[in-house]
Structures are given as C-alpha cells and as structure tokens.
Coordinates of C-alpha atoms in Angstrom, one line a residue:
M1 CA 62.3 30.2 -43.4
S2 CA 62.5 32.8 -46.5
Q3 CA 60.5 33.2 -49.3
Q4 CA 62.3 31.7 -52.4
R5 CA 61.6 31.9 -56.2
T6 CA 64.5 31.1 -59.3
I7 CA 65.3 33.5 -61.9
R8 CA 66.3 32.7 -65.2
L9 CA 68.5 34.5 -67.0
S10 CA 69.9 35.2 -70.4
V11 CA 73.3 35.9 -71.7
Q12 CA 71.3 37.5 -75.1
Q13 CA 69.9 40.2 -72.7
H14 CA 69.7 41.5 -69.1
T15 CA 67.4 40.2 -67.3
S16 CA 65.6 42.3 -64.5
T17 CA 63.5 41.7 -61.4
V18 CA 62.4 43.7 -57.9
Y19 CA 63.8 41.9 -54.7
V20 CA 61.4 41.8 -51.3
L21 CA 63.8 42.5 -48.3
G22 CA 63.6 39.6 -46.4
T23 CA 62.6 37.0 -49.8
E24 CA 66.0 34.7 -51.4
I25 CA 66.2 35.0 -54.9
S26 CA 67.6 31.1 -57.0
I27 CA 69.1 32.5 -59.7
D28 CA 69.0 29.3 -61.9
I29 CA 73.3 29.7 -63.3
H30 CA 71.7 26.3 -66.0
G31 CA 69.7 27.5 -68.2
S32 CA 71.5 30.0 -69.3
A33 CA 74.7 28.7 -69.4
P34 CA 76.8 27.6 -72.7
K35 CA 77.0 24.5 -74.1
D36 CA 80.1 23.8 -73.5
A37 CA 80.7 26.0 -70.1
T38 CA 81.9 23.8 -67.4
S39 CA 82.4 26.7 -64.2
F40 CA 81.4 29.5 -63.2
D41 CA 82.1 32.9 -61.2
V42 CA 78.9 35.2 -60.0
R43 CA 79.7 39.4 -58.1
G44 CA 77.2 41.6 -56.8
T45 CA 77.5 45.1 -56.8
P46 CA 77.8 46.4 -53.3
G47 CA 74.6 46.7 -51.9
V48 CA 73.2 42.8 -53.5
D49 CA 75.2 39.4 -50.7
V50 CA 75.8 36.4 -53.0
Y51 CA 75.7 33.0 -52.1
I52 CA 76.8 29.5 -53.5
V53 CA 75.6 26.6 -51.7
H54 CA 76.4 23.5 -53.1
N55 CA 75.6 20.3 -51.0
P56 CA 71.4 21.4 -49.5
Q57 CA 73.2 19.9 -46.3
V58 CA 76.1 22.3 -46.0
A59 CA 75.8 26.0 -44.6
K60 CA 75.5 28.6 -47.2
V61 CA 79.2 29.5 -48.3
P62 CA 80.4 33.0 -49.6
T63 CA 81.5 33.6 -53.1
C64 CA 85.2 34.2 -52.3
V65 CA 86.3 31.4 -54.3
P66 CA 86.8 31.9 -57.3
R67 CA 85.1 29.5 -59.7
W68 CA 82.3 26.8 -59.0
P69 CA 81.6 23.6 -60.7
L70 CA 78.5 23.8 -63.1
D71 CA 76.9 20.4 -61.9
A72 CA 72.8 19.9 -60.6
G73 CA 74.4 20.2 -57.0
V74 CA 75.4 24.1 -57.3
E75 CA 73.3 26.9 -56.2
V76 CA 73.6 30.5 -56.3
V77 CA 71.0 32.4 -54.0
V78 CA 71.0 36.0 -54.0
T79 CA 69.9 38.8 -50.8
M80 CA 69.7 42.6 -50.1
K81 CA 69.0 44.6 -46.9
A82 CA 68.8 47.8 -48.2
L83 CA 66.1 49.9 -50.2
S84 CA 67.0 50.6 -54.1
D85 CA 67.3 54.5 -54.7
A86 CA 66.4 53.9 -58.2
V87 CA 64.9 51.3 -60.3
N88 CA 68.1 48.5 -61.0
D89 CA 70.5 50.2 -59.0
N90 CA 71.8 46.9 -58.0
K91 CA 73.4 43.7 -60.4
V92 CA 74.6 40.6 -60.5
R93 CA 76.3 39.2 -62.3
I94 CA 77.3 35.9 -64.0
S95 CA 80.3 34.2 -65.9
Y96 CA 80.6 31.4 -68.1
Y97 CA 83.9 29.1 -68.5
G98 CA 84.8 26.7 -70.6
Q99 CA 87.2 23.2 -69.7
D100 CA 90.2 25.3 -70.8
G101 CA 89.3 28.1 -68.7
G102 CA 90.4 31.5 -70.2
P103 CA 88.4 34.0 -70.4
P104 CA 84.8 34.3 -69.9
M105 CA 82.7 33.0 -72.6
H106 CA 79.1 34.2 -71.6
R107 CA 77.7 36.7 -69.4
A108 CA 74.4 37.2 -68.4
M109 CA 73.5 39.8 -65.6
L110 CA 70.6 39.8 -63.5
C111 CA 69.4 43.7 -62.1
L112 CA 67.5 44.3 -59.1
T113 CA 65.3 46.8 -57.6
C114 CA 65.0 45.9 -53.4
V115 CA 61.8 47.2 -52.3
D116 CA 59.6 46.3 -49.2
I117 CA 56.3 44.3 -48.6
S118 CA 54.8 44.2 -45.1
L119 CA 50.9 43.1 -43.8
D120 CA 51.6 44.1 -40.6
A121 CA 49.1 43.7 -37.3
D122 CA 49.2 43.7 -33.8
T123 CA 50.7 40.3 -34.4
T124 CA 52.4 41.1 -30.9
R125 CA 49.1 41.8 -28.7
S126 CA 50.3 45.3 -27.5
G127 CA 47.8 47.2 -28.7
A128 CA 49.7 48.2 -31.7
V129 CA 50.8 47.7 -35.4
K130 CA 54.4 47.2 -35.2
R131 CA 56.6 45.7 -38.1
K132 CA 57.0 42.7 -38.0
T133 CA 59.6 40.4 -40.5
A134 CA 59.0 37.8 -39.0
D135 CA 56.8 34.5 -40.4
K136 CA 52.8 35.3 -39.1
R137 CA 51.3 32.6 -40.9
E138 CA 51.3 30.7 -37.1
W139 CA 49.1 32.1 -34.7
T140 CA 49.9 30.7 -31.3
W141 CA 48.7 30.2 -27.8
G142 CA 50.0 30.9 -24.5
P143 CA 51.8 33.9 -23.0
D144 CA 54.7 33.7 -26.1
G145 CA 52.6 33.6 -28.4
E146 CA 52.0 35.9 -31.3
G147 CA 48.6 36.6 -34.0
A148 CA 46.6 39.5 -33.9
I149 CA 43.6 39.4 -32.7
L150 CA 40.0 40.5 -34.0
L151 CA 36.6 41.3 -32.3
V152 CA 33.6 40.3 -33.3
N153 CA 32.0 44.2 -33.8
C154 CA 28.4 42.9 -32.8
D155 CA 27.1 45.8 -30.7
R156 CA 25.5 48.8 -32.5
D157 CA 27.5 52.6 -32.0
D158 CA 25.0 53.9 -33.9
P159 CA 21.5 54.6 -32.2
K160 CA 20.4 55.3 -35.8
S161 CA 21.3 52.2 -37.1
S162 CA 18.0 49.1 -36.7
D163 CA 21.2 45.9 -36.7
M164 CA 24.4 44.8 -35.3
D165 CA 27.4 47.5 -36.9
N166 CA 29.4 44.3 -39.2
M167 CA 26.0 43.5 -41.0
D168 CA 26.2 46.9 -43.3
F169 CA 29.3 47.9 -45.5
C170 CA 30.2 51.2 -43.9
V171 CA 31.8 52.8 -41.0
R172 CA 29.4 54.8 -39.7
S173 CA 31.8 56.3 -36.5
Y174 CA 34.7 56.6 -34.9
A175 CA 33.5 53.9 -31.6
D176 CA 32.2 51.8 -34.0
L177 CA 36.1 51.8 -36.1
R178 CA 37.8 51.3 -32.6
D179 CA 36.0 48.2 -32.3
M180 CA 38.1 46.7 -35.2
S181 CA 41.5 45.7 -35.6
C182 CA 43.9 47.9 -37.7
M183 CA 45.4 46.5 -40.3
I184 CA 48.0 48.2 -42.2
L185 CA 49.9 48.2 -45.5
R186 CA 53.4 49.8 -46.1
T187 CA 55.3 50.1 -48.9
Q188 CA 58.9 50.9 -49.8
G189 CA 61.1 51.4 -52.1
P190 CA 60.6 53.2 -56.1
D191 CA 57.6 54.7 -57.1
A192 CA 57.6 53.2 -60.5
I193 CA 58.4 49.6 -59.3
F194 CA 54.9 50.0 -57.9
D195 CA 53.3 52.1 -60.6
D196 CA 54.5 49.0 -63.6
H197 CA 53.6 46.5 -60.2
K198 CA 49.9 45.3 -58.7
L199 CA 49.2 45.6 -55.3
V200 CA 47.1 43.0 -54.3
L201 CA 45.1 42.2 -51.1
H202 CA 43.1 39.6 -50.8
V203 CA 41.3 36.9 -48.4
S204 CA 40.3 33.6 -49.2
V205 CA 36.4 32.0 -50.2
S206 CA 36.7 30.5 -46.7
D207 CA 37.7 33.3 -45.0
A208 CA 35.0 35.9 -46.5
D209 CA 32.4 35.6 -44.9
K210 CA 33.7 36.2 -41.1
V211 CA 35.1 39.2 -41.8
G212 CA 35.2 42.8 -43.1
V213 CA 38.1 45.4 -44.1
F214 CA 37.3 49.1 -45.1
H215 CA 40.5 51.0 -46.5
A216 CA 41.1 54.6 -45.5
R217 CA 41.3 57.1 -48.0
G218 CA 41.0 61.0 -48.5
D219 CA 40.0 62.5 -44.8
D220 CA 40.5 60.7 -42.0
V221 CA 36.9 60.8 -41.6
P222 CA 34.0 57.7 -40.8
H223 CA 32.6 58.5 -44.2
Q224 CA 35.5 57.9 -46.7
Y225 CA 36.5 54.9 -45.2
E226 CA 35.8 52.5 -48.6
H227 CA 34.7 48.7 -47.4
V228 CA 37.4 46.9 -50.0
L229 CA 37.1 43.1 -48.6
G230 CA 34.7 39.9 -47.3
S231 CA 30.9 39.7 -48.6
D232 CA 31.9 38.9 -51.7
E233 CA 35.0 41.1 -52.5
L234 CA 38.0 38.8 -52.6
S235 CA 40.4 40.6 -53.4
Y236 CA 41.2 44.7 -53.9
I237 CA 43.8 46.2 -56.1
V238 CA 45.8 49.0 -53.7
D239 CA 46.6 52.0 -55.6
R240 CA 49.6 53.3 -54.4
S241 CA 50.2 57.6 -54.5
S242 CA 53.9 58.5 -55.1
G243 CA 56.3 58.1 -52.3
Q244 CA 52.8 56.8 -49.9
E245 CA 54.5 54.6 -48.0
E246 CA 51.5 53.0 -46.1
D247 CA 48.2 52.4 -46.4
T248 CA 46.2 51.6 -43.2
F249 CA 42.8 49.4 -43.3
Y250 CA 40.7 48.5 -40.1
V251 CA 39.1 45.2 -39.8
E252 CA 35.8 43.6 -38.7
G253 CA 35.0 40.4 -37.6
L254 CA 30.9 38.7 -38.6
A255 CA 31.9 35.9 -37.3
F256 CA 32.1 33.7 -33.9
P257 CA 34.1 30.6 -33.6
D258 CA 31.7 27.7 -34.1
A259 CA 31.8 24.0 -34.8
D260 CA 33.1 24.6 -38.7
F261 CA 35.4 27.9 -38.1
S262 CA 38.4 27.4 -35.9
G263 CA 38.7 31.1 -35.7
L264 CA 41.6 32.1 -37.1
V265 CA 41.3 34.0 -40.8
S266 CA 44.0 35.1 -42.7
F267 CA 44.9 38.2 -45.1
H268 CA 47.3 38.4 -47.7
V269 CA 48.8 40.9 -50.0
T270 CA 50.6 40.3 -53.6
L271 CA 53.3 41.7 -55.4
L272 CA 52.1 40.7 -59.0
D273 CA 54.5 41.6 -61.8
V274 CA 52.4 42.6 -65.4
P275 CA 53.6 41.4 -68.9
V276 CA 53.3 43.7 -71.2
E277 CA 51.7 41.3 -73.8
N278 CA 48.8 39.3 -72.8
L279 CA 50.5 37.2 -70.4
P280 CA 49.8 36.0 -66.8
E281 CA 50.4 38.4 -64.0
T282 CA 52.7 36.4 -62.2
P283 CA 53.4 36.5 -58.4
I284 CA 57.1 37.9 -57.0
F285 CA 56.1 38.2 -53.3
T286 CA 52.8 37.8 -51.0
D287 CA 52.7 38.3 -46.7
T288 CA 50.1 37.1 -44.7
V289 CA 49.1 37.9 -41.5
V290 CA 47.4 36.1 -39.5
F291 CA 43.9 36.7 -37.4
H292 CA 42.6 34.6 -34.2
M293 CA 38.7 36.2 -34.1
A294 CA 38.4 36.7 -29.4
P295 CA 35.9 34.2 -28.0
W296 CA 33.1 35.1 -26.1
I297 CA 34.0 35.0 -22.3
M298 CA 31.5 34.2 -19.6
T299 CA 32.3 35.3 -15.9
P300 CA 31.3 33.9 -12.8
N301 CA 30.4 34.9 -9.8
T302 CA 34.0 35.8 -8.2
Q303 CA 33.6 38.4 -10.4
R304 CA 33.0 41.6 -9.7
P305 CA 29.3 42.2 -10.5
L306 CA 28.9 45.6 -12.2
E307 CA 24.5 46.2 -13.2
V308 CA 21.8 44.1 -12.5
F309 CA 18.8 43.4 -14.0
V310 CA 15.8 42.9 -12.8
C311 CA 11.9 42.5 -15.0
S312 CA 9.1 44.0 -13.1
V313 CA 5.7 42.7 -14.3
S314 CA 2.3 42.7 -11.9
D315 CA 3.0 40.9 -8.6
N316 CA 6.7 41.3 -7.5
A317 CA 6.6 45.1 -6.3
D318 CA 8.6 43.9 -3.9
F319 CA 11.4 41.8 -5.2
V320 CA 12.2 44.8 -8.0
E321 CA 11.9 46.2 -4.3
A322 CA 14.4 44.2 -2.8
V323 CA 16.7 43.5 -5.4
S324 CA 17.1 47.0 -6.3
E325 CA 18.5 47.4 -2.0
L326 CA 21.0 45.0 -2.6
A327 CA 22.4 46.0 -5.8
R328 CA 22.3 49.4 -4.2
K329 CA 24.0 47.4 -1.1
A330 CA 26.5 46.4 -3.6
H331 CA 27.0 49.3 -5.2
C332 CA 25.3 47.8 -9.0
K333 CA 24.1 49.5 -11.7
L334 CA 20.5 48.5 -11.2
T335 CA 18.4 47.9 -14.8
I336 CA 14.5 46.9 -14.5
C337 CA 13.1 45.6 -16.7
P338 CA 9.9 47.3 -17.7
E339 CA 6.3 45.2 -18.4
A340 CA 6.1 46.7 -21.7
E341 CA 9.3 44.9 -22.7
N342 CA 9.1 42.2 -20.4
R343 CA 5.4 41.3 -21.5
N344 CA 5.1 39.7 -17.4
D345 CA 7.9 37.2 -18.4
R346 CA 9.9 37.4 -15.3
W347 CA 12.6 34.9 -16.6
I348 CA 15.1 36.9 -17.0
Q349 CA 18.4 34.8 -16.0
D350 CA 16.7 32.0 -18.6
E351 CA 16.9 34.3 -21.1
M352 CA 20.5 36.1 -21.0
E353 CA 23.7 35.5 -20.6
F354 CA 26.2 37.9 -20.2
G355 CA 30.3 37.9 -21.7
Y356 CA 32.7 39.8 -23.0
V357 CA 35.0 39.9 -26.2
Q358 CA 38.3 40.9 -25.8
A359 CA 41.6 41.9 -27.9
P360 CA 44.7 44.3 -27.0
H361 CA 42.7 47.4 -28.1
K362 CA 39.3 47.3 -26.9
T363 CA 37.1 44.8 -24.8
F364 CA 32.8 45.2 -24.5
P365 CA 30.0 43.5 -22.8
V366 CA 27.9 40.5 -25.6
V367 CA 25.1 39.2 -24.7
F368 CA 24.3 35.9 -25.3
D369 CA 20.9 35.5 -26.6
S370 CA 19.3 31.6 -24.9
P371 CA 16.8 29.8 -28.0
R372 CA 14.5 29.7 -25.0
D373 CA 12.0 32.9 -27.0
G374 CA 9.4 33.9 -24.2
K375 CA 8.0 36.9 -24.7
L376 CA 11.2 38.7 -23.4
Q377 CA 12.9 37.3 -26.5
D378 CA 12.9 40.6 -27.3
F379 CA 14.2 42.4 -24.7
P380 CA 18.7 41.8 -25.6
F381 CA 18.2 42.9 -29.1
K382 CA 16.5 45.9 -28.5
S383 CA 17.1 47.2 -25.4
I384 CA 20.4 45.8 -24.6
L385 CA 22.2 46.3 -27.9
G386 CA 24.0 49.3 -28.1
P387 CA 27.5 51.5 -27.8
D388 CA 30.2 48.8 -26.9
F389 CA 27.3 46.8 -26.0
G390 CA 27.6 43.2 -28.5
Y391 CA 24.8 40.6 -29.2
V392 CA 25.5 37.1 -29.8
T393 CA 23.0 34.0 -30.8
R394 CA 22.4 30.7 -32.4
E395 CA 18.8 29.6 -32.9
P396 CA 18.6 25.6 -33.3
Y397 CA 18.6 23.7 -37.6
N398 CA 15.4 21.2 -36.8
E399 CA 15.9 20.6 -32.8
T400 CA 13.2 21.2 -30.7
V401 CA 14.1 24.6 -28.0
S402 CA 13.6 22.3 -24.2
S403 CA 13.7 24.2 -20.5
L404 CA 17.3 22.8 -21.0
D405 CA 18.1 25.9 -23.5
S406 CA 17.5 28.5 -20.8
F407 CA 20.3 30.0 -20.0
G408 CA 19.4 29.1 -15.9
N409 CA 21.1 25.8 -17.4
L410 CA 24.4 28.3 -18.2
E411 CA 26.9 28.9 -15.6
V412 CA 30.4 29.0 -15.3
S413 CA 33.2 28.2 -12.8
P414 CA 35.5 30.5 -11.2
P415 CA 39.7 29.8 -12.3
V416 CA 40.5 26.4 -11.5
T417 CA 43.3 23.6 -12.3
V418 CA 42.0 19.7 -12.8
K419 CA 44.3 17.1 -12.8
G420 CA 47.9 19.7 -13.2
K421 CA 45.4 21.6 -16.3
E422 CA 45.1 25.0 -15.5
Y423 CA 41.5 26.8 -16.7
P424 CA 41.8 30.6 -15.7
L425 CA 39.2 31.5 -17.4
G426 CA 36.7 29.0 -15.5
R427 CA 34.7 25.8 -17.5
I428 CA 31.8 25.7 -18.5
L429 CA 29.0 24.1 -16.7
I430 CA 25.6 22.9 -18.5
G431 CA 23.2 21.0 -17.7
S432 CA 22.3 17.6 -19.6
S433 CA 20.6 14.5 -19.3
F434 CA 22.1 10.7 -20.0
P435 CA 23.0 9.6 -23.0
R436 CA 19.4 7.8 -23.4
V437 CA 17.4 8.3 -26.1
G438 CA 14.3 10.9 -25.3
G439 CA 16.1 12.6 -22.8
R440 CA 16.2 16.6 -22.7
R441 CA 20.3 18.5 -24.0
M442 CA 20.7 21.4 -24.8
T443 CA 20.5 22.1 -28.3
K444 CA 23.1 20.8 -30.9
A445 CA 23.4 24.9 -32.1
V446 CA 24.3 26.1 -28.9
R447 CA 26.6 23.4 -27.1
D448 CA 28.9 23.5 -30.4
F449 CA 28.9 27.3 -30.1
L450 CA 29.8 26.9 -26.4
C451 CA 32.9 24.1 -27.2
A452 CA 34.0 26.0 -30.4
Q453 CA 34.6 29.0 -27.5
K454 CA 38.0 27.3 -26.5
V455 CA 39.0 28.8 -23.3
Q456 CA 36.2 27.5 -21.5
P457 CA 35.5 24.2 -22.0
P458 CA 31.8 22.8 -21.5
I459 CA 31.5 20.5 -18.6
E460 CA 27.8 18.3 -18.8
L461 CA 26.1 18.0 -15.8
Y462 CA 22.8 15.0 -15.4
V463 CA 19.8 17.6 -14.6
D464 CA 17.0 15.5 -16.3
W465 CA 15.9 14.1 -13.3
L466 CA 15.0 18.1 -12.4
C467 CA 11.4 18.7 -13.8
V468 CA 13.0 21.9 -15.0
G469 CA 16.6 21.0 -15.3
H470 CA 19.0 24.3 -14.6
V471 CA 22.2 23.7 -12.9
D472 CA 21.4 26.6 -11.3
E473 CA 18.5 24.4 -9.3
F474 CA 21.5 23.0 -7.3
L475 CA 24.5 24.1 -8.0
N476 CA 26.5 28.1 -7.3
F477 CA 30.1 29.6 -6.5
V478 CA 30.3 32.6 -4.0
P479 CA 33.5 34.0 -3.2
A480 CA 35.8 32.7 -0.4
P481 CA 39.7 33.8 1.5
G482 CA 42.0 31.2 0.8
R483 CA 43.7 30.3 -1.9
Q484 CA 41.2 29.1 -4.6
G485 CA 38.3 32.5 -3.6
F486 CA 35.1 30.4 -4.0
R487 CA 33.2 27.7 -2.6
L488 CA 31.0 25.7 -4.0
L489 CA 27.5 25.3 -2.6
L490 CA 24.9 22.5 -3.8
A491 CA 22.2 21.9 -2.7
S492 CA 21.6 18.8 -0.5
P493 CA 18.6 17.7 1.5
G494 CA 20.5 15.6 3.1
A495 CA 21.7 18.4 5.5
C496 CA 18.5 19.9 6.0
Y497 CA 16.8 16.5 6.9
R498 CA 19.3 16.5 9.6
L499 CA 19.4 20.2 10.4
F500 CA 15.4 19.3 10.8
R501 CA 15.8 15.9 12.8
E502 CA 18.3 17.6 15.3
K503 CA 15.7 20.3 15.8
Q504 CA 13.1 17.9 16.4
E505 CA 15.5 16.2 19.0
E506 CA 16.2 19.6 20.3
G507 CA 11.9 19.8 21.6
Y508 CA 11.5 21.9 18.3
G509 CA 9.5 18.9 16.3
E510 CA 6.3 20.9 16.7
A511 CA 7.8 24.1 14.7
R512 CA 5.8 25.4 11.4
L513 CA 7.3 25.8 8.5
F514 CA 5.4 28.4 6.1
E515 CA 4.1 30.1 9.6
E516 CA 3.9 34.2 7.9
L517 CA 3.0 33.2 4.7
E518 CA -1.2 33.3 4.7
T519 CA -2.3 30.9 2.7
V520 CA 0.3 28.5 2.1
T521 CA -1.0 25.3 4.6
T522 CA 1.2 25.0 7.2
T523 CA 3.7 21.9 8.0
T524 CA 5.8 20.9 12.0
I525 CA 9.1 19.0 11.5
D526 CA 8.1 16.0 12.5
E527 CA 5.5 16.3 10.1
I528 CA 8.0 16.8 7.0
L529 CA 10.6 13.7 9.2
A530 CA 7.5 11.8 8.5
N531 CA 6.8 12.2 4.9
E532 CA 8.0 8.7 3.3
T533 CA 6.6 10.3 -0.5
L534 CA 8.5 13.9 0.2
R535 CA 11.6 12.1 1.1
R536 CA 11.8 9.6 -1.7
E537 CA 11.3 13.2 -4.0
N538 CA 14.0 14.3 -2.0
D539 CA 13.7 17.8 -3.7
Y540 CA 13.3 19.7 -0.5
V541 CA 16.2 22.3 -0.5
Q542 CA 17.7 24.8 -3.7
V543 CA 20.6 26.3 -3.7
N544 CA 18.8 29.3 -6.0
M545 CA 21.1 33.2 -5.8
I546 CA 21.9 35.7 -6.8
V547 CA 26.1 36.6 -5.6
L548 CA 26.5 40.5 -5.4
G549 CA 30.5 40.4 -4.3
K550 CA 30.2 39.9 -0.6
H551 CA 25.9 40.8 -0.1
L552 CA 23.6 37.1 -1.1
G553 CA 20.4 37.4 -2.3
I554 CA 18.6 34.8 -1.0
P555 CA 15.3 32.7 -1.2
K556 CA 13.5 33.3 1.7
P557 CA 12.7 29.7 3.0
F558 CA 10.3 30.3 5.6
G559 CA 11.3 27.4 8.1
P560 CA 10.9 26.9 11.6
M561 CA 11.5 29.4 13.5
V562 CA 12.9 28.8 16.8
D563 CA 13.7 30.8 19.2
G564 CA 11.8 33.0 17.6
R565 CA 14.4 32.3 14.4
C566 CA 13.9 30.5 11.0
C567 CA 16.2 27.4 12.1
L568 CA 17.1 27.4 8.4
E569 CA 18.1 31.3 8.0
E570 CA 20.0 30.7 11.1
N571 CA 22.3 27.4 9.7
V572 CA 22.5 29.6 5.9
R573 CA 24.3 32.1 7.9
S574 CA 26.0 30.1 10.3
L575 CA 28.0 28.5 6.8
L576 CA 28.6 32.0 4.8
E577 CA 28.8 34.4 7.1
P578 CA 32.1 33.1 8.4
L579 CA 33.7 33.0 4.9
G580 CA 33.0 37.0 5.0
L581 CA 29.6 36.8 3.3
T582 CA 25.9 39.1 4.5
C583 CA 23.0 36.8 3.7
T584 CA 20.2 39.0 2.8
F585 CA 16.9 36.3 2.5
I586 CA 14.4 38.2 0.2
N587 CA 10.1 36.0 -0.8
D588 CA 10.2 35.1 -3.4
F589 CA 7.4 32.5 -2.5
F590 CA 4.8 33.8 -5.0
T591 CA 6.3 35.2 -7.6
Y592 CA 8.3 33.4 -8.3
H593 CA 9.4 29.9 -5.7
T594 CA 5.5 28.8 -6.0
L595 CA 5.8 29.3 -11.0
L596 CA 9.1 26.8 -10.3
G597 CA 11.9 29.6 -9.7
E598 CA 13.9 31.5 -7.4
V599 CA 16.0 34.4 -7.0
H600 CA 19.0 33.8 -9.5
C601 CA 15.6 32.9 -12.3
G602 CA 14.3 36.0 -11.8
T603 CA 17.9 38.5 -11.8
N604 CA 20.4 38.3 -14.1
V605 CA 23.9 40.0 -13.5
R606 CA 26.6 42.0 -16.1
R607 CA 30.1 41.2 -14.2
K608 CA 33.9 42.9 -14.6
P609 CA 36.1 40.8 -17.3
F610 CA 38.7 38.6 -16.2
S611 CA 41.9 40.5 -15.6
F612 CA 43.6 37.6 -17.5
K613 CA 44.7 37.6 -21.1
W614 CA 42.5 34.9 -23.2
W615 CA 44.9 34.7 -25.6
N616 CA 47.4 33.8 -22.1
M617 CA 46.0 30.4 -21.5
I618 CA 47.1 27.3 -23.3
P619 CA 43.7 25.0 -24.7

C-alpha cells in the first residue's frame, strides 16, 4: 500500500509541497471550502493524475465527471509518474461552486514538485543492489522471499588489529568493506528541494547496538568511510551535493540472533520539511529497508572436509602422525595446534565448533568458542580469528559450566525430512538430562543462541547417564549412497555382545582383548561374557570417530584376535566398507581413551558450507 499524506489548501494563497514518487497525496477539500460552497471540480496539469474517491469501498473514479458534491464522503487523491524539471512545475486547481451552479466562488491552488527518494539494498538476494519500489518493510523466508541480508562482521581482516572488525568505528581495508552489505540512498529531482529540506537516515534505539553504518565520502579509500549510525548514533543528516543522485552506505552486523534479538533490523530515510519560523520539522516521506542478520550455521559430516585441526602434546606424536596421514588421503589442509598454544590441553573438539555465515555477496567460516574454557581457551580467538574467519562465543550468566557445555556435546545432522517438514540444513543435536532437579544441561546462553539461529532447530538428547555426557560418544553420521545420502551410526554394546557370543560359539572364547598393549591387563571373550558387572555398566563400545569424506579415522579397539585379525575391526569394516567408506583404525588408547576421550574428541574439522542458501528455507 502506498504511503499517503494529507495536504490542506488555502483560497487566500497558493500551497506548495513536495510529492515523492510512489506515494499519494490526499487533498483536504473541506478545510479550504467557502462557507456556502456545495460542489467542486478539480483539474491538474498534464504531469498530475487526479482521482476522486466518493466511497472508500468503490474503485477510484477519474475526474471526467465535471463537478462533485462537497460532502464528507468525497476525497481527492493526487499521484504523479514523472520527476519535476523545476520547483512547482506541476499544479492542481480546486474550484468551489455555490448552490446556484454559477461561476466558481473561490479557487485553491496546489503547486507540486515531484522527486524520487529510495533507500535500497539487495532485497532480491541476487548479490546486487537494485531499485525496488515495492514495500521493503517486510522480510520473508523461502525461495520466493524477499529482504536484504546482513553479515555479522566478526572476522579480523587487519593483522594489526587486536579485536574483531565490528568492534571499532572504522573501515580498515577493502577486505573489511566486502564483509558489509551495501545500502544506497537514491535521490532525484530539483536540487533546490533538497537544499530546503532535510534528508535523515535513522535507526531505532533497539536496533542501534546491532549494526554499524559507514558513509562513503570523498575518494573511494577505506579511511574516508565515515561511521554515521550505530551504537550511540541514531540519526544522520545526509548532505546531498548538487546533482548527486546516489549516496552509498555500508552496513555491518554487530550481533547474531539471540533470545532477545530476532535478527531483523530496519533502516529508515525521512525527508523533513524545514519551516522558516521556529516550528517543528515535519516528515514528508519515509522509506524503510529491512535486513536479517545471517545466522551461524553448522556443517555435518556429510559436507566435504576442508581443514583438520589437532593438538600436539608431549605424548601424542604417533596420533598426530596418523591424523596427518588421514588428512593427506582426504586432501585436507592440516593445522596442528602446538603445545605452546594448547598448554597440554588436547581436547580441541570440546573447545570449539566450526560453522559459517552467508549472504548473497559473501560467505566465510566462523568458529564458535565454547564456554568450556580449558587451557585451549585462547586458541580460537588468538589463532583462528583472522581474515575472512570469524569468531563468536557465549558466556553463561549466573550458571555453572559443566561437561555438557563442551562442544563434543554439539553435533548436527545432515539434511532431513521429518513428518513432511523439511530441514534442508539439518538439525542440531545437543546432549541434555531428563527434566529433573540436579541433572546436567548445556547452559542457557548456548542453548538460546543455537535456537535463535532458526535454520537448524536443536534437538536435546538424553546423555546425562554418561560420565562425560557428550552426544559424540554414541552417535555419528557418515556419508553413504542412497536417497538420504547418509547413515546414522549408533553405539550398541548389545551388538558387541552378540559378536562376542558368536565368536565364542565358533571356538574363540579364549581370544584376548588388548594383547597388543604391553601394560594393559588382557581379558578373554569368555571372561567378558561372564562379567555381569560389565554387562550392567553396558558402556563398552563407542562410535566416536573423525569423518573426512569417505575416509574414517576410528579408535583402534584392540579387540580379540581371530585368525590373526581383530574381530571388532573386521565387523566394523563389514558394515561400513560396503557403503564406499575406508576405515583407518588409529591407536589413541593411552593418549585419549584412558583419559575418557577418543579420536573425535582430539580432532576438529572445518567443512564446506551447504550449497543450499539458508534464506530459501521456511523455518
């Protein structure tokens, strides 16, 4: 619906005003009517379209009807389709008539100057800013949705900077500028109009701490981009130079969606009439454009691996070498966190989770730093945050951090459809307890953040029965052929017991576990099957592994040797290799397993973003 404002005329003098393309002006014909007038007619110059609305429920009628009764149900609406060449070059004349129907009793004149004002962004999500006359106040999801997108500028493009790019009020480089979304203010019409009026760009108090806006001034060099909106700056007067029809602004995001922030922010530009006397400035027209902050998105194991992270500590050289070889086979970049940075904290999966943010014009990875804050706590910020690599964290408020806040307890499924509902980016999986007093649960700050992203709605799974309590202890996803493109692997001590009983019946009951480990007490299949305490504890098997495409890095189980081969390894191979997967068993027994972790806990993987664009889904 077009913006409409009402103009009151005078029969004593001409009235002048500005008309903005795409709006409507309603003329108050009653306020200027002479006392004895009973009818009127209205005429406009060729550039003006004049309509009479006699009943709001009836369509507008062109002014081919010569005279209209001057009653309360009559409204005159004016529109224009072309810009003015000069001030007041278009006119509308109202003539008032008495009961006798003679010549006009009085006339009122409205002088119009048509201008165009449009605040535009990439609302079509094409990667380019196009002028859009339709309503830009709404932001909609889906493949046919519209609305601009904003990235949280949480990387650090300048190596000399000590913080994220959105923590200062300057543009440090063109790389910094490319992380922002372009917004263009277009103004056309006689210069004199803009000299006599104010153009104000403004943002609400509630949105001001979520965004920063820079105005391109002078030469196109980064240091000349002026910070004009955001933080304490709620409005900015745009000084339009003579003949200048475009002002370019760049917008950066400061905050991700969260429990108290939907992710939507609005910018407005208002044309103000500045009166000659000391009277209030009057708004003539306001244009609005809405942005949605890009959410943080996780990537499942089915996405192509790009980079593998592992910590080097005093006793895990063989483990690091095995992971390095696996990364080489999968054609992944390898990043080794040295002991000087990890301070003997090897649990790199628990410290952080990799994801990304995306807009039509830019995508970059973002590391989510867990509230675990072990000795690795500085690594994500100091060593991963950098050019086109963002950082985000959430600190719990008045909550105790538990093992469930480590990000081994944070996974995401591949894309799924559940009861007809599509989740094209999968669903986040986090471990939790039953809703009871005393149970461990991921802190509210992290859960709220994950839920607020909307595109991967979380599911809480019961893990409090486990000592560590992480979802990666009993489930994993691997790529596989077929319609779904993946398989869900679940730990099954029952399956292990069935395998051992099978081997016992085949005559291998005396086969021993852990024979290759010199300092570990061995045990036979017969002894395991007879151990009721172990059966009750029921925690023998995990599925904790690293998935690099078709290459799987699996903790070496050191199971019973049957015909010279580990029967556990052979069983796992028989299940996974028909899916086109390659199993590599990595010895992590003393370096991770005895410390209550496995291969997945000691590694981390950055993966390729989804090809599916998050704004095309319907949450």
